[in-house]
């Protein structure tokens, strides 16, 4: 059959998925990625001149990575080879390189190798690509959904141009869905379906920037309609069910959520913190993982401004472990809100980090003799413990040097005058002022 379509009782039937049929064939038709492939972009100019360098396309699923590669394949005069890292191995790489050398030697034609999901290649496979990318035997186009700084070898990453793609904005998704609905050649236009922008917006909300998912949902939902039927939320929900969570505990997106969660607590925004907490819970994150982040934030960002915050965080961790979800959401939310509403101080983390930075500079710091262990026979003859002033004999505090002589005068702890730390630090300042007197 020559046509992409067959017909059943006058109704066209397609055998290729709508998402594949609607794939753009020109850069100008790619919506939502103007910064990466628009007419003023580096990539557009390089493709137009057929002088594309090795690049790495990085972005979430369904944002257009494979589409860009397919457009390059159509526009370039180079030999184009496509591999998928999940199904290819070292032998496939060597075969591609061998053919690329022949293309270059016999036909003076470059070879562009598109490797989808390149992060799936192990270190050895990535290293195998390195010399051939470096000497121009192949032009590499890699595509990955994972943060390349985590998943791609640094030597390879340094030899490619990183192109960052974003999840498609709602406006772009709606425009693409509208095209698919009305296009009579590649889309669903021959069916005469109708759909309002609100319905297309519902599809977009389910897809969360993944245009492949949006088009699949449109195709599946519209298949429930008669010819010239009107698409409603009912068909969409029947196909999609609950909103699919894009939260992936093993992905870079996971760490972005966690980062936003912690920064919302640190920034004293209860609504933002609860939002990200809900996304982690809804995404199936373990309560133990969430609890650890809450405890760290209580110690690092609230600290001495309200020492009870850490107690609340620990109690919430214990409670959530004992009761489990869904009830665990309540103590977790209580701890999150307490941290958001508490005064903030980072003096503890800054103090210990300052001390660690200094002690790492050498390994032979001294200890004053009167602070050394004196609980063994002969210790006093060595001077250990001699002259030690027991603070409780002086009302709980005594003027005495504890820091090594070579660090005398060094200050690690710098109090933050916020919340309870203001009174705690005031007590210390009163003592040191008396010392100075």
Short mmCIF file of C-alpha atoms in Angstrom, two decimals:
data_model
loop_
_atom_site.label_atom_id
_atom_site.label_comp_id
_atom_site.label_asym_id
_atom_site.label_seq_id
_atom_site.Cartn_x
_atom_site.Cartn_y
_atom_site.Cartn_z
CA UNK A 1 0.00 0.00 0.00
CA UNK A 2 1.48 3.35 -1.04
CA UNK A 3 -0.68 5.54 1.16
CA UNK A 4 -0.25 6.10 4.86
CA UNK A 5 -4.01 5.73 5.17
CA UNK A 6 -6.54 3.02 4.49
CA UNK A 7 -10.28 3.55 4.53
CA UNK A 8 -13.01 1.72 6.42
CA UNK A 9 -16.58 2.70 5.41
CA UNK A 10 -15.35 6.06 4.23
CA UNK A 11 -13.46 6.73 7.47
CA UNK A 12 -9.66 7.06 7.05
CA UNK A 13 -7.62 4.68 9.19
CA UNK A 14 -3.98 5.42 9.88
CA UNK A 15 -1.42 2.77 10.71
CA UNK A 16 1.26 5.16 11.97
CA UNK A 17 0.87 6.89 15.36
CA UNK A 18 -0.36 10.45 15.17
CA UNK A 19 2.74 11.68 17.00
CA UNK A 20 4.95 10.24 14.23
CA UNK A 21 2.77 11.54 11.41
CA UNK A 22 2.76 15.07 12.84
CA UNK A 23 6.51 15.24 13.30
CA UNK A 24 7.75 18.52 11.73
CA UNK A 25 9.90 18.28 8.62
CA UNK A 26 11.33 21.81 8.77
CA UNK A 27 12.88 23.79 11.60
CA UNK A 28 10.31 26.52 11.02
CA UNK A 29 7.54 24.07 11.97
CA UNK A 30 9.03 23.24 15.38
CA UNK A 31 7.06 25.15 18.01
CA UNK A 32 8.06 26.01 21.55
CA UNK A 33 11.83 25.75 21.03
CA UNK A 34 12.56 29.06 19.33
CA UNK A 35 15.54 29.74 21.58
CA UNK A 36 17.21 26.51 20.50
CA UNK A 37 16.18 26.21 16.82
CA UNK A 38 14.70 29.59 15.88
CA UNK A 39 16.06 31.52 12.91
CA UNK A 40 18.47 33.49 15.08
CA UNK A 41 19.82 30.44 16.87
CA UNK A 42 23.26 28.92 16.48
CA UNK A 43 21.80 25.54 15.55
CA UNK A 44 19.53 26.94 12.82
CA UNK A 45 22.46 28.69 11.13
CA UNK A 46 24.66 25.59 11.32
CA UNK A 47 21.95 23.31 9.89
CA UNK A 48 21.19 25.82 7.13
CA UNK A 49 24.86 25.84 6.12
CA UNK A 50 25.17 22.07 6.54
CA UNK A 51 28.13 22.63 8.87
CA UNK A 52 26.61 21.23 12.01
CA UNK A 53 29.13 20.41 14.77
CA UNK A 54 28.73 17.62 17.30
CA UNK A 55 25.88 18.52 19.63
CA UNK A 56 24.03 17.13 22.61
CA UNK A 57 20.28 17.72 22.80
CA UNK A 58 19.20 17.79 26.43
CA UNK A 59 15.61 18.11 27.55
CA UNK A 60 12.56 16.34 29.00
CA UNK A 61 10.63 13.64 27.10
CA UNK A 62 8.57 14.81 24.16
CA UNK A 63 10.24 18.20 23.77
CA UNK A 64 11.52 17.65 20.21
CA UNK A 65 14.97 16.06 20.43
CA UNK A 66 14.26 13.29 17.93
CA UNK A 67 12.35 15.72 15.73
CA UNK A 68 15.35 18.04 15.48
CA UNK A 69 17.53 15.07 14.57
CA UNK A 70 15.08 13.97 11.86
CA UNK A 71 15.01 17.51 10.41
CA UNK A 72 18.79 17.50 10.27
CA UNK A 73 18.68 14.13 8.52
CA UNK A 74 16.43 15.61 5.82
CA UNK A 75 18.41 18.82 5.39
CA UNK A 76 21.98 17.57 5.49
CA UNK A 77 24.07 16.24 2.61
CA UNK A 78 25.97 14.09 5.07
CA UNK A 79 25.42 10.38 5.57
CA UNK A 80 22.99 10.00 8.47
CA UNK A 81 22.95 7.05 10.87
CA UNK A 82 20.59 6.55 13.80
CA UNK A 83 21.34 4.44 16.88
CA UNK A 84 19.46 3.92 20.11
CA UNK A 85 21.71 3.40 23.10
CA UNK A 86 19.28 0.97 24.69
CA UNK A 87 19.62 -1.47 21.78
CA UNK A 88 23.14 -0.73 20.51
CA UNK A 89 26.53 -1.79 21.78
CA UNK A 90 30.25 -1.51 21.15
CA UNK A 91 30.06 -3.53 17.92
CA UNK A 92 27.44 -1.16 16.49
CA UNK A 93 29.64 1.83 17.29
CA UNK A 94 32.67 0.24 15.62
CA UNK A 95 30.61 -0.64 12.52
CA UNK A 96 29.32 2.94 12.24
CA UNK A 97 32.84 4.34 12.59
CA UNK A 98 34.16 1.93 9.95
CA UNK A 99 31.48 3.00 7.46
CA UNK A 100 32.04 6.65 8.35
CA UNK A 101 35.71 6.31 7.44
CA UNK A 102 34.75 4.81 4.09
CA UNK A 103 32.24 7.61 3.40
CA UNK A 104 34.92 10.17 4.17
CA UNK A 105 37.67 8.44 2.22
CA UNK A 106 35.76 7.42 -0.92
CA UNK A 107 33.00 10.00 -1.19
CA UNK A 108 34.33 12.95 0.88
CA UNK A 109 31.04 12.82 2.75
CA UNK A 110 30.71 13.29 6.47
CA UNK A 111 28.66 10.95 8.67
CA UNK A 112 26.24 12.27 11.27
CA UNK A 113 25.47 9.74 13.98
CA UNK A 114 22.32 10.35 16.01
CA UNK A 115 22.35 8.43 19.30
CA UNK A 116 19.07 8.54 21.15
CA UNK A 117 19.21 8.10 24.95
CA UNK A 118 22.99 8.42 24.84
CA UNK A 119 23.09 8.47 28.65
CA UNK A 120 22.36 4.72 28.47
CA UNK A 121 25.84 4.11 27.03
CA UNK A 122 28.32 3.12 29.72
CA UNK A 123 31.62 4.89 30.25
CA UNK A 124 33.53 2.53 27.94
CA UNK A 125 31.05 3.01 25.11
CA UNK A 126 31.13 6.80 25.52
CA UNK A 127 34.92 6.74 25.59
CA UNK A 128 34.91 4.75 22.34
CA UNK A 129 33.16 7.65 20.61
CA UNK A 130 35.63 10.24 21.88
CA UNK A 131 38.53 10.01 19.37
CA UNK A 132 36.21 9.87 16.36
CA UNK A 133 34.26 12.90 17.52
CA UNK A 134 37.52 14.71 18.17
CA UNK A 135 39.10 13.98 14.76
CA UNK A 136 35.87 14.60 12.82
CA UNK A 137 35.35 11.04 11.62
CA UNK A 138 31.77 11.35 12.85
CA UNK A 139 29.52 14.25 13.76
CA UNK A 140 27.71 13.20 16.91
CA UNK A 141 24.17 14.21 17.77
CA UNK A 142 23.30 12.83 21.18
CA UNK A 143 19.89 13.06 22.82
CA UNK A 144 19.27 12.65 26.53
CA UNK A 145 16.61 13.34 29.11
CA UNK A 146 19.18 13.16 31.92
CA UNK A 147 21.42 15.95 33.16
CA UNK A 148 24.51 15.56 30.95
CA UNK A 149 26.79 16.82 33.71
CA UNK A 150 25.80 13.71 35.68
CA UNK A 151 25.48 11.11 32.91
CA UNK A 152 27.91 12.04 30.11
CA UNK A 153 31.67 11.63 30.44
CA UNK A 154 33.38 15.00 30.88
CA UNK A 155 35.86 14.49 27.99
CA UNK A 156 32.99 13.75 25.60
CA UNK A 157 30.86 16.56 27.00
CA UNK A 158 33.69 19.03 26.43
CA UNK A 159 33.73 18.17 22.71
CA UNK A 160 30.05 18.75 21.94
CA UNK A 161 27.84 21.81 21.88
CA UNK A 162 25.10 21.49 24.51
CA UNK A 163 21.63 22.47 23.27
CA UNK A 164 19.15 22.81 26.12
CA UNK A 165 15.50 22.18 25.23
CA UNK A 166 12.55 23.01 27.45
CA UNK A 167 9.23 21.29 28.07
CA UNK A 168 6.79 22.73 25.56
CA UNK A 169 4.69 25.62 26.88
CA UNK A 170 0.93 25.17 26.93
CA UNK A 171 0.41 27.59 24.03
CA UNK A 172 2.71 25.57 21.77
CA UNK A 173 1.06 22.29 22.74
CA UNK A 174 -2.40 23.66 22.00
CA UNK A 175 -1.26 24.92 18.59
CA UNK A 176 0.24 21.52 17.71
CA UNK A 177 -2.89 19.71 18.90
CA UNK A 178 -5.03 22.06 16.80
CA UNK A 179 -2.88 21.34 13.76
CA UNK A 180 -3.21 17.60 14.34
CA UNK A 181 -6.96 17.92 14.68
CA UNK A 182 -7.39 19.82 11.39
CA UNK A 183 -4.57 18.51 9.17
CA UNK A 184 -6.18 16.37 6.43
CA UNK A 185 -2.91 14.92 5.15
CA UNK A 186 -1.05 13.82 8.27
CA UNK A 187 -3.53 14.48 11.05
CA UNK A 188 -7.16 13.83 11.93
CA UNK A 189 -8.69 16.43 9.63
CA UNK A 190 -10.63 13.90 7.56
CA UNK A 191 -12.58 12.81 10.62
CA UNK A 192 -14.17 16.22 11.16
CA UNK A 193 -13.57 16.18 14.91
CA UNK A 194 -14.22 19.33 16.94
CA UNK A 195 -12.52 20.41 20.18
CA UNK A 196 -12.46 23.66 22.13
CA UNK A 197 -9.27 25.27 23.36
CA UNK A 198 -10.33 24.38 26.92
CA UNK A 199 -10.44 20.69 25.99
CA UNK A 200 -7.04 20.92 24.29
CA UNK A 201 -5.80 22.72 27.39
CA UNK A 202 -6.93 19.73 29.46
CA UNK A 203 -4.90 17.41 27.22
CA UNK A 204 -1.91 19.72 27.64
CA UNK A 205 -2.23 19.62 31.42
CA UNK A 206 -2.09 15.83 31.36
CA UNK A 207 0.95 15.84 29.09
CA UNK A 208 2.99 18.33 31.17
CA UNK A 209 5.03 19.57 28.21
CA UNK A 210 5.42 16.16 26.49
CA UNK A 211 3.94 16.68 23.03
CA UNK A 212 4.24 12.99 22.17
CA UNK A 213 2.05 12.15 25.15
CA UNK A 214 -0.38 14.94 24.22
CA UNK A 215 -0.77 13.71 20.64
CA UNK A 216 -1.19 10.11 21.77
CA UNK A 217 -3.89 11.20 24.20
CA UNK A 218 -5.65 13.21 21.48
CA UNK A 219 -5.57 10.24 19.14
CA UNK A 220 -6.85 7.77 21.72
CA UNK A 221 -9.59 10.05 23.05
CA UNK A 222 -10.85 11.01 19.58
CA UNK A 223 -11.05 7.33 18.59
CA UNK A 224 -14.03 7.12 20.96
CA UNK A 225 -15.96 9.64 18.85
CA UNK A 226 -18.13 9.16 15.77
CA UNK A 227 -17.22 11.04 12.61
CA UNK A 228 -17.53 14.82 13.14
CA UNK A 229 -17.91 14.24 16.88
CA UNK A 230 -16.99 16.82 19.51
CA UNK A 231 -14.22 15.98 21.94
CA UNK A 232 -14.95 16.68 25.61
CA UNK A 233 -13.19 16.22 28.94
CA UNK A 234 -15.16 13.00 29.42
CA UNK A 235 -13.32 11.17 26.62
CA UNK A 236 -9.97 12.52 27.78
CA UNK A 237 -10.48 11.38 31.37
CA UNK A 238 -11.78 8.02 30.17
CA UNK A 239 -8.51 7.43 28.33
CA UNK A 240 -6.07 9.13 30.69
CA UNK A 241 -7.55 8.41 34.12
CA UNK A 242 -5.72 10.33 36.85
CA UNK A 243 -3.04 12.80 35.87
CA UNK A 244 0.13 10.91 35.12
CA UNK A 245 2.97 11.94 37.37
CA UNK A 246 6.14 13.00 35.59
CA UNK A 247 8.07 12.63 38.85
CA UNK A 248 10.91 10.15 38.40
CA UNK A 249 12.94 9.26 41.49
CA UNK A 250 15.96 8.40 39.34
CA UNK A 251 15.97 11.44 37.10
CA UNK A 252 17.40 14.92 37.12
CA UNK A 253 13.82 16.21 37.45
CA UNK A 254 13.70 14.47 40.83
CA UNK A 255 16.63 16.52 42.12
CA UNK A 256 15.07 19.72 40.76
CA UNK A 257 11.92 19.02 42.81
CA UNK A 258 13.96 18.33 45.93
CA UNK A 259 15.99 21.50 45.40
CA UNK A 260 12.83 23.58 44.99
CA UNK A 261 11.37 21.96 48.11
CA UNK A 262 14.36 22.84 50.29
CA UNK A 263 14.67 26.36 48.89
CA UNK A 264 10.97 26.98 49.55
CA UNK A 265 11.41 26.00 53.21
CA UNK A 266 14.57 28.09 53.46
CA UNK A 267 12.75 31.00 51.87
CA UNK A 268 9.88 30.74 54.39
CA UNK A 269 7.21 30.04 51.75
CA UNK A 270 4.71 27.54 53.22
CA UNK A 271 2.63 27.30 50.04
CA UNK A 272 5.61 26.58 47.82
CA UNK A 273 7.02 24.03 50.27
CA UNK A 274 3.68 22.21 50.57
CA UNK A 275 3.36 22.18 46.79
CA UNK A 276 6.70 20.42 46.31
CA UNK A 277 6.03 18.13 49.27
CA UNK A 278 2.76 17.09 47.58
CA UNK A 279 4.56 16.44 44.28
CA UNK A 280 7.09 14.21 46.00
CA UNK A 281 4.38 12.28 47.85
CA UNK A 282 2.27 11.97 44.71
CA UNK A 283 5.33 10.82 42.77
CA UNK A 284 5.92 7.91 45.14
CA UNK A 285 8.93 9.30 46.98
CA UNK A 286 9.83 7.43 50.17
CA UNK A 287 8.85 9.24 53.36
CA UNK A 288 12.32 8.48 54.76
CA UNK A 289 13.92 10.45 51.91
CA UNK A 290 11.57 13.40 52.47
CA UNK A 291 12.16 13.27 56.24
CA UNK A 292 15.92 13.41 55.84
CA UNK A 293 15.64 16.58 53.74
CA UNK A 294 13.35 18.18 56.31
CA UNK A 295 15.77 17.36 59.16
CA UNK A 296 18.71 18.74 57.20
CA UNK A 297 16.82 21.96 56.50
CA UNK A 298 15.83 22.29 60.16
CA UNK A 299 19.48 22.07 61.23
CA UNK A 300 21.03 23.99 58.35
CA UNK A 301 18.55 26.80 57.77
CA UNK A 302 16.67 27.26 61.05
CA UNK A 303 19.45 26.17 63.37
CA UNK A 304 19.88 28.09 66.61
CA UNK A 305 17.23 30.64 65.65
CA UNK A 306 14.76 27.98 66.82
CA UNK A 307 16.42 24.74 68.04
CA UNK A 308 12.97 23.15 68.41
CA UNK A 309 12.71 22.93 64.61
CA UNK A 310 15.10 19.98 64.55
CA UNK A 311 13.11 18.28 67.31
CA UNK A 312 9.91 18.75 65.30
CA UNK A 313 11.61 17.40 62.16
CA UNK A 314 12.93 14.31 63.97
CA UNK A 315 9.54 13.67 65.56
CA UNK A 316 7.86 13.98 62.15
CA UNK A 317 10.35 11.50 60.67
CA UNK A 318 9.62 8.99 63.43
CA UNK A 319 5.86 9.49 63.17
CA UNK A 320 5.76 9.18 59.39
CA UNK A 321 7.80 5.97 59.58
CA UNK A 322 5.41 4.52 62.16
CA UNK A 323 2.09 5.45 60.56
CA UNK A 324 3.01 5.27 56.87
CA UNK A 325 1.22 6.93 54.00
CA UNK A 326 -1.31 8.40 53.48
CA UNK A 327 -1.38 9.54 57.15
CA UNK A 328 2.38 10.31 57.10
CA UNK A 329 1.61 13.34 54.96
CA UNK A 330 0.26 15.11 58.07
CA UNK A 331 3.36 15.04 60.36
CA UNK A 332 5.54 15.76 57.33
CA UNK A 333 3.42 18.79 56.47
CA UNK A 334 3.50 19.93 60.11
CA UNK A 335 7.29 19.84 60.17
CA UNK A 336 7.52 21.60 56.81
CA UNK A 337 5.21 24.39 57.97
CA UNK A 338 7.09 24.78 61.26
CA UNK A 339 10.38 25.21 59.37
CA UNK A 340 8.81 27.67 56.93
CA UNK A 341 7.41 29.82 59.74
CA UNK A 342 10.48 29.65 62.00
CA UNK A 343 13.20 32.32 62.09
CA UNK A 344 16.29 31.35 60.14
CA UNK A 345 19.96 31.02 60.99
CA UNK A 346 22.74 29.26 59.11
CA UNK A 347 25.41 29.90 61.76
CA UNK A 348 25.75 26.19 62.58
CA UNK A 349 26.53 25.06 59.04
CA UNK A 350 28.73 28.08 58.34
CA UNK A 351 30.62 27.55 61.60
CA UNK A 352 31.39 23.88 61.05
CA UNK A 353 32.26 24.45 57.39
CA UNK A 354 34.69 27.21 58.32
CA UNK A 355 36.33 24.96 60.91
CA UNK A 356 36.51 22.00 58.50
CA UNK A 357 38.08 24.15 55.79
CA UNK A 358 40.85 25.18 58.17
CA UNK A 359 41.60 21.81 59.80
CA UNK A 360 42.03 20.29 56.33
CA UNK A 361 45.01 22.55 55.67
CA UNK A 362 47.28 20.52 57.99
CA UNK A 363 47.21 17.39 60.18
CA UNK A 364 49.37 18.40 63.17
CA UNK A 365 47.26 20.93 65.05
CA UNK A 366 48.35 21.14 68.68
CA UNK A 367 46.19 20.64 71.79
CA UNK A 368 46.85 22.68 74.95
CA UNK A 369 48.41 20.41 77.59
CA UNK A 370 45.76 21.20 80.20
CA UNK A 371 43.06 19.86 77.81
CA UNK A 372 44.80 16.54 77.17
CA UNK A 373 43.63 13.27 78.74
CA UNK A 374 44.86 12.98 82.33
CA UNK A 375 43.05 9.77 83.34
CA UNK A 376 46.06 7.49 83.40
CA UNK A 377 49.14 7.01 85.57
CA UNK A 378 51.96 9.38 84.73
CA UNK A 379 49.78 11.86 82.79
CA UNK A 380 50.38 14.70 85.23
CA UNK A 381 54.16 14.15 85.07
CA UNK A 382 53.83 14.82 81.34
CA UNK A 383 51.92 18.03 82.04
CA UNK A 384 48.58 16.65 80.87
CA UNK A 385 45.64 18.23 82.66
CA UNK A 386 47.80 20.54 84.72
CA UNK A 387 46.14 23.94 85.00
CA UNK A 388 42.75 22.83 83.70
CA UNK A 389 39.93 24.96 85.11
CA UNK A 390 36.74 22.95 85.73
CA UNK A 391 33.92 25.27 84.56
CA UNK A 392 31.43 24.03 87.16
CA UNK A 393 33.73 25.26 89.90
CA UNK A 394 33.32 28.76 88.49
CA UNK A 395 29.55 28.87 88.03
CA UNK A 396 29.44 27.11 84.64
CA UNK A 397 31.87 29.24 82.66
CA UNK A 398 35.51 30.20 83.10
CA UNK A 399 37.90 32.26 81.06
CA UNK A 400 40.12 29.61 79.50
CA UNK A 401 41.65 29.02 76.07
CA UNK A 402 40.43 25.86 74.33
CA UNK A 403 41.52 26.43 70.76
CA UNK A 404 45.11 25.50 69.72
CA UNK A 405 47.72 28.22 70.26
CA UNK A 406 48.33 28.58 66.53
CA UNK A 407 44.65 29.35 65.99
CA UNK A 408 44.22 31.74 68.89
CA UNK A 409 41.85 34.50 67.86
CA UNK A 410 40.29 32.55 64.97
CA UNK A 411 36.50 32.83 64.81
CA UNK A 412 34.31 30.16 63.18
CA UNK A 413 30.97 30.83 64.83
CA UNK A 414 29.36 34.08 63.75
CA UNK A 415 25.96 34.44 65.41
CA UNK A 416 22.84 35.43 63.52
CA UNK A 417 20.75 37.82 65.60
CA UNK A 418 17.46 36.15 64.80
CA UNK A 419 14.98 34.28 66.99
CA UNK A 420 16.36 32.44 70.00
CA UNK A 421 19.93 32.72 68.73
CA UNK A 422 19.83 36.41 69.56
CA UNK A 423 19.56 35.63 73.28
CA UNK A 424 21.99 32.70 73.07
CA UNK A 425 24.65 34.79 71.38
CA UNK A 426 24.00 37.70 73.76
CA UNK A 427 24.95 35.45 76.68
CA UNK A 428 28.21 34.57 74.95
CA UNK A 429 28.97 38.20 74.20
CA UNK A 430 28.42 39.16 77.84
CA UNK A 431 31.02 36.58 78.87
CA UNK A 432 33.56 37.63 76.27
CA UNK A 433 33.07 41.31 77.15
CA UNK A 434 33.82 40.52 80.78
CA UNK A 435 36.89 38.66 79.57
CA UNK A 436 38.06 41.74 77.70
CA UNK A 437 37.51 43.92 80.76
#
